[in-house]
Every structure is written in structure tokens, then in C-alpha cells.
Amino acid sequence: MPETIDIGEQLYDMTLHFTSNEDFGITMEAIRGGEPIPPAGARFDVAVAGECTGKLAGTVNAVDYIVMRADGLVQLHIHGSIETVDGARISFSAVGTSEPNESTGLNDIRENVVLHSASPAYAWVNTISVWAKGAVNPATGQLLLKGYAAASN
């Protein structure tokens, strides 16, 4: 059994920024400032926006319904859209994790992404699975992600 997941074609590079953040009892700033994550975890709704380049080029808007666990692992649950440069709209949802990387000071991100579009030009996105990886800088709110079609065997 392979120890890695085979990836196929790179579909996009995303550069996103936090645009708003709703907390539910403790703020991200308090946690970054050293306040411990409550035993039950912390919940945040983080809106992001930015650009997508590559085969899926356009503008991105999304909300990540984050649960930050007491052990520091962040569970991601994202819903959003890409408006392509030619005017089509692609919805996406993703689940994944983010965790601190001591060597970079960033949080590494891994996501499983599902795309959907009724646009004939982008009907191909309805039939693929996407794996994304990247990093977020919690201090600046910048996210950099690369999305790849999952290789089919």
C-alpha cells in the first residue's frame, strides 16, 4: 500500500486573505497572545477572498468554519466560489486540517476539495477529486494553496 497519495495535474494556485472573523467565546488574537485553547476547542467563522490562477483562474470568496482543537490541530470546513475570468461560477467545498509548523512559523494546510459547476465549459470539474496543500500565516491572514486533481488509477 502506498504511503503517499498520487496527484495529477495542478489546477490552481490560490492567494487568499482573511476578510472577517467571527468568534464564539475566545478570539484568535487571544490564542495567538498565549491564552490557552479551551478544552472543548474554539470555533471561528473566517471569511476569505482573493485570486486563483492556473486552469481555474478567477476570484475566490469563501467562509471557513474552523474548529481549533485544544491540541492545536485545526479542523477546516470550507464553502465558497470561484468566479472564473470568463464569467463562469464554480462552487467548492473542502474539509481538511491545519497545524503549526515549528520550522516555518506558518500553519500547514491539507484539504480534500469538491468542485461543482453547471457551466458547460467547466462541467469537467464535477467529475474530479482535488487535493490541496499550502500554508496560512495566522499573523497576517494570508493563505497560499495549490490544488491538484487526484490521480486516477
mmCIF file of C-alpha atoms in Angstrom:
data_model
loop_
_atom_site.group_PDB
_atom_site.id
_atom_site.type_symbol
_atom_site.label_atom_id
_atom_site.label_comp_id
_atom_site.label_asym_id
_atom_site.label_seq_id
_atom_site.Cartn_x
_atom_site.Cartn_y
_atom_site.Cartn_z
ATOM 1 C CA MET A 1 0.000 0.000 0.000
ATOM 2 C CA PRO A 2 1.470 3.409 -0.941
ATOM 3 C CA GLU A 3 2.399 5.825 1.822
ATOM 4 C CA THR A 4 1.576 8.895 -0.273
ATOM 5 C CA ILE A 5 -1.317 9.981 -2.431
ATOM 6 C CA ASP A 6 -0.649 10.280 -6.146
ATOM 7 C CA ILE A 7 -1.555 13.670 -7.528
ATOM 8 C CA GLY A 8 -2.287 14.641 -11.078
ATOM 9 C CA GLU A 9 -2.446 17.960 -12.890
ATOM 10 C CA GLN A 10 -2.106 21.172 -10.912
ATOM 11 C CA LEU A 11 -5.396 23.051 -11.284
ATOM 12 C CA TYR A 12 -4.798 26.231 -9.324
ATOM 13 C CA ASP A 13 -2.717 28.447 -7.099
ATOM 14 C CA MET A 14 -4.825 30.439 -4.621
ATOM 15 C CA THR A 15 -3.715 33.518 -2.750
ATOM 16 C CA LEU A 16 -6.318 34.420 -0.147
ATOM 17 C CA HIS A 17 -6.612 36.840 2.775
ATOM 18 C CA PHE A 18 -8.847 36.883 5.844
ATOM 19 C CA THR A 19 -11.586 39.489 5.316
ATOM 20 C CA SER A 20 -13.563 38.945 8.531
ATOM 21 C CA ASN A 21 -13.560 36.679 11.546
ATOM 22 C CA GLU A 22 -16.437 35.787 13.849
ATOM 23 C CA ASP A 23 -15.503 34.148 17.151
ATOM 24 C CA PHE A 24 -17.580 32.217 19.652
ATOM 25 C CA GLY A 25 -16.164 32.919 23.102
ATOM 26 C CA ILE A 26 -12.433 33.381 22.526
ATOM 27 C CA THR A 27 -10.635 35.370 19.829
ATOM 28 C CA MET A 28 -7.820 34.220 17.556
ATOM 29 C CA GLU A 29 -5.810 37.173 18.826
ATOM 30 C CA ALA A 30 -6.164 35.932 22.414
ATOM 31 C CA ILE A 31 -4.960 32.463 21.414
ATOM 32 C CA ARG A 32 -2.014 33.898 19.437
ATOM 33 C CA GLY A 33 -1.265 36.025 22.511
ATOM 34 C CA GLY A 34 -0.845 32.908 24.646
ATOM 35 C CA GLU A 35 -4.313 32.292 26.060
ATOM 36 C CA PRO A 36 -4.918 28.531 26.088
ATOM 37 C CA ILE A 37 -7.451 26.984 23.752
ATOM 38 C CA PRO A 38 -10.429 25.867 25.870
ATOM 39 C CA PRO A 39 -10.686 22.092 26.445
ATOM 40 C CA ALA A 40 -13.779 21.985 24.194
ATOM 41 C CA GLY A 41 -11.895 23.824 21.446
ATOM 42 C CA ALA A 42 -12.585 27.164 19.796
ATOM 43 C CA ARG A 43 -14.865 27.928 16.855
ATOM 44 C CA PHE A 44 -14.368 30.661 14.245
ATOM 45 C CA ASP A 45 -16.111 31.604 11.005
ATOM 46 C CA VAL A 46 -13.374 33.111 8.850
ATOM 47 C CA ALA A 47 -14.269 34.777 5.550
ATOM 48 C CA VAL A 48 -11.530 34.829 2.923
ATOM 49 C CA ALA A 49 -11.180 36.383 -0.516
ATOM 50 C CA GLY A 50 -8.541 36.506 -3.181
ATOM 51 C CA GLU A 51 -7.326 35.285 -6.533
ATOM 52 C CA CYS A 52 -6.967 31.914 -8.191
ATOM 53 C CA THR A 53 -4.533 31.381 -11.076
ATOM 54 C CA GLY A 54 -3.927 28.391 -13.339
ATOM 55 C CA LYS A 55 -6.513 26.248 -15.104
ATOM 56 C CA LEU A 56 -9.159 27.607 -12.680
ATOM 57 C CA ALA A 57 -8.367 31.316 -12.819
ATOM 58 C CA GLY A 58 -10.589 33.929 -11.220
ATOM 59 C CA THR A 59 -11.692 35.499 -7.951
ATOM 60 C CA VAL A 60 -12.411 33.481 -4.823
ATOM 61 C CA ASN A 61 -14.778 34.116 -1.918
ATOM 62 C CA ALA A 62 -15.279 31.589 0.865
ATOM 63 C CA VAL A 63 -16.016 31.012 4.532
ATOM 64 C CA ASP A 64 -14.050 28.540 6.624
ATOM 65 C CA TYR A 65 -15.987 27.184 9.604
ATOM 66 C CA ILE A 66 -12.943 26.435 11.746
ATOM 67 C CA VAL A 67 -12.741 24.322 14.887
ATOM 68 C CA MET A 68 -9.431 24.762 16.716
ATOM 69 C CA ARG A 69 -8.877 21.777 18.962
ATOM 70 C CA ALA A 70 -7.197 22.030 22.361
ATOM 71 C CA ASP A 71 -4.221 20.051 21.000
ATOM 72 C CA GLY A 72 -3.621 22.756 18.366
ATOM 73 C CA LEU A 73 -4.941 20.863 15.331
ATOM 74 C CA VAL A 74 -7.363 22.983 13.305
ATOM 75 C CA GLN A 75 -10.274 21.286 11.536
ATOM 76 C CA LEU A 76 -11.286 23.063 8.324
ATOM 77 C CA HIS A 77 -14.776 23.089 6.775
ATOM 78 C CA ILE A 78 -14.923 25.488 3.826
ATOM 79 C CA HIS A 79 -17.641 26.592 1.414
ATOM 80 C CA GLY A 80 -17.001 29.073 -1.357
ATOM 81 C CA SER A 81 -16.986 30.004 -5.008
ATOM 82 C CA ILE A 82 -14.641 30.823 -7.831
ATOM 83 C CA GLU A 83 -15.804 33.293 -10.453
ATOM 84 C CA THR A 84 -13.625 32.465 -13.434
ATOM 85 C CA VAL A 85 -12.047 35.077 -15.681
ATOM 86 C CA ASP A 86 -14.571 34.129 -18.391
ATOM 87 C CA GLY A 87 -17.550 34.673 -16.052
ATOM 88 C CA ALA A 88 -18.421 31.108 -15.028
ATOM 89 C CA ARG A 89 -19.099 30.273 -11.389
ATOM 90 C CA ILE A 90 -17.725 27.197 -9.674
ATOM 91 C CA SER A 91 -18.788 26.278 -6.156
ATOM 92 C CA PHE A 92 -16.480 24.378 -3.874
ATOM 93 C CA SER A 93 -16.460 22.752 -0.503
ATOM 94 C CA ALA A 94 -13.450 21.421 1.328
ATOM 95 C CA VAL A 95 -12.574 19.637 4.525
ATOM 96 C CA GLY A 96 -9.111 19.322 5.938
ATOM 97 C CA THR A 97 -6.674 20.162 8.662
ATOM 98 C CA SER A 98 -4.170 22.830 9.544
ATOM 99 C CA GLU A 99 -1.429 22.547 12.125
ATOM 100 C CA PRO A 100 1.514 24.653 13.242
ATOM 101 C CA ASN A 101 4.835 24.071 11.516
ATOM 102 C CA GLU A 102 7.542 24.933 14.049
ATOM 103 C CA SER A 103 10.239 25.306 11.368
ATOM 104 C CA THR A 104 8.362 27.891 9.250
ATOM 105 C CA GLY A 105 6.159 29.644 11.802
ATOM 106 C CA LEU A 106 3.213 29.039 9.454
ATOM 107 C CA ASN A 107 0.337 26.577 9.713
ATOM 108 C CA ASP A 108 0.444 23.789 7.104
ATOM 109 C CA ILE A 109 -2.876 23.106 5.350
ATOM 110 C CA ARG A 110 -4.184 19.915 3.727
ATOM 111 C CA GLU A 111 -7.613 19.790 2.078
ATOM 112 C CA ASN A 112 -9.920 17.472 0.173
ATOM 113 C CA VAL A 113 -11.862 19.699 -2.248
ATOM 114 C CA VAL A 114 -15.082 19.064 -4.200
ATOM 115 C CA LEU A 115 -15.953 21.367 -7.118
ATOM 116 C CA HIS A 116 -19.264 21.861 -8.923
ATOM 117 C CA SER A 117 -20.417 23.937 -11.874
ATOM 118 C CA ALA A 118 -23.406 23.887 -14.219
ATOM 119 C CA SER A 119 -21.366 25.811 -16.795
ATOM 120 C CA PRO A 120 -20.732 23.577 -19.842
ATOM 121 C CA ALA A 121 -17.178 24.922 -20.108
ATOM 122 C CA TYR A 122 -16.412 23.707 -16.589
ATOM 123 C CA ALA A 123 -18.506 20.510 -16.447
ATOM 124 C CA TRP A 124 -15.228 18.581 -16.128
ATOM 125 C CA VAL A 125 -14.822 19.840 -12.525
ATOM 126 C CA ASN A 126 -17.882 17.795 -11.493
ATOM 127 C CA THR A 127 -16.064 14.527 -12.135
ATOM 128 C CA ILE A 128 -12.761 15.017 -10.312
ATOM 129 C CA SER A 129 -11.437 14.958 -6.777
ATOM 130 C CA VAL A 130 -8.999 17.667 -5.738
ATOM 131 C CA TRP A 131 -6.246 17.566 -3.117
ATOM 132 C CA ALA A 132 -4.924 20.919 -1.955
ATOM 133 C CA LYS A 133 -1.952 21.816 0.209
ATOM 134 C CA GLY A 134 -0.443 25.044 1.373
ATOM 135 C CA ALA A 135 0.073 27.259 4.364
ATOM 136 C CA VAL A 136 -1.505 30.112 6.272
ATOM 137 C CA ASN A 137 0.237 32.870 8.160
ATOM 138 C CA PRO A 138 -2.075 33.352 11.167
ATOM 139 C CA ALA A 139 -0.498 36.727 11.992
ATOM 140 C CA THR A 140 -1.145 38.275 8.551
ATOM 141 C CA GLY A 141 -4.149 36.209 7.472
ATOM 142 C CA GLN A 142 -2.557 35.264 4.135
ATOM 143 C CA LEU A 143 -3.181 31.781 2.719
ATOM 144 C CA LEU A 144 -1.311 30.190 -0.175
ATOM 145 C CA LEU A 145 -2.776 26.978 -1.612
ATOM 146 C CA LYS A 146 -2.051 24.692 -4.561
ATOM 147 C CA GLY A 147 -4.818 22.405 -5.827
ATOM 148 C CA TYR A 148 -4.187 19.204 -7.777
ATOM 149 C CA ALA A 149 -6.517 16.761 -9.486
ATOM 150 C CA ALA A 150 -6.302 13.470 -7.624
ATOM 151 C CA ALA A 151 -4.650 10.942 -9.917
ATOM 152 C CA SER A 152 -6.923 8.133 -11.051
ATOM 153 C CA ASN A 153 -5.539 4.616 -11.153
#
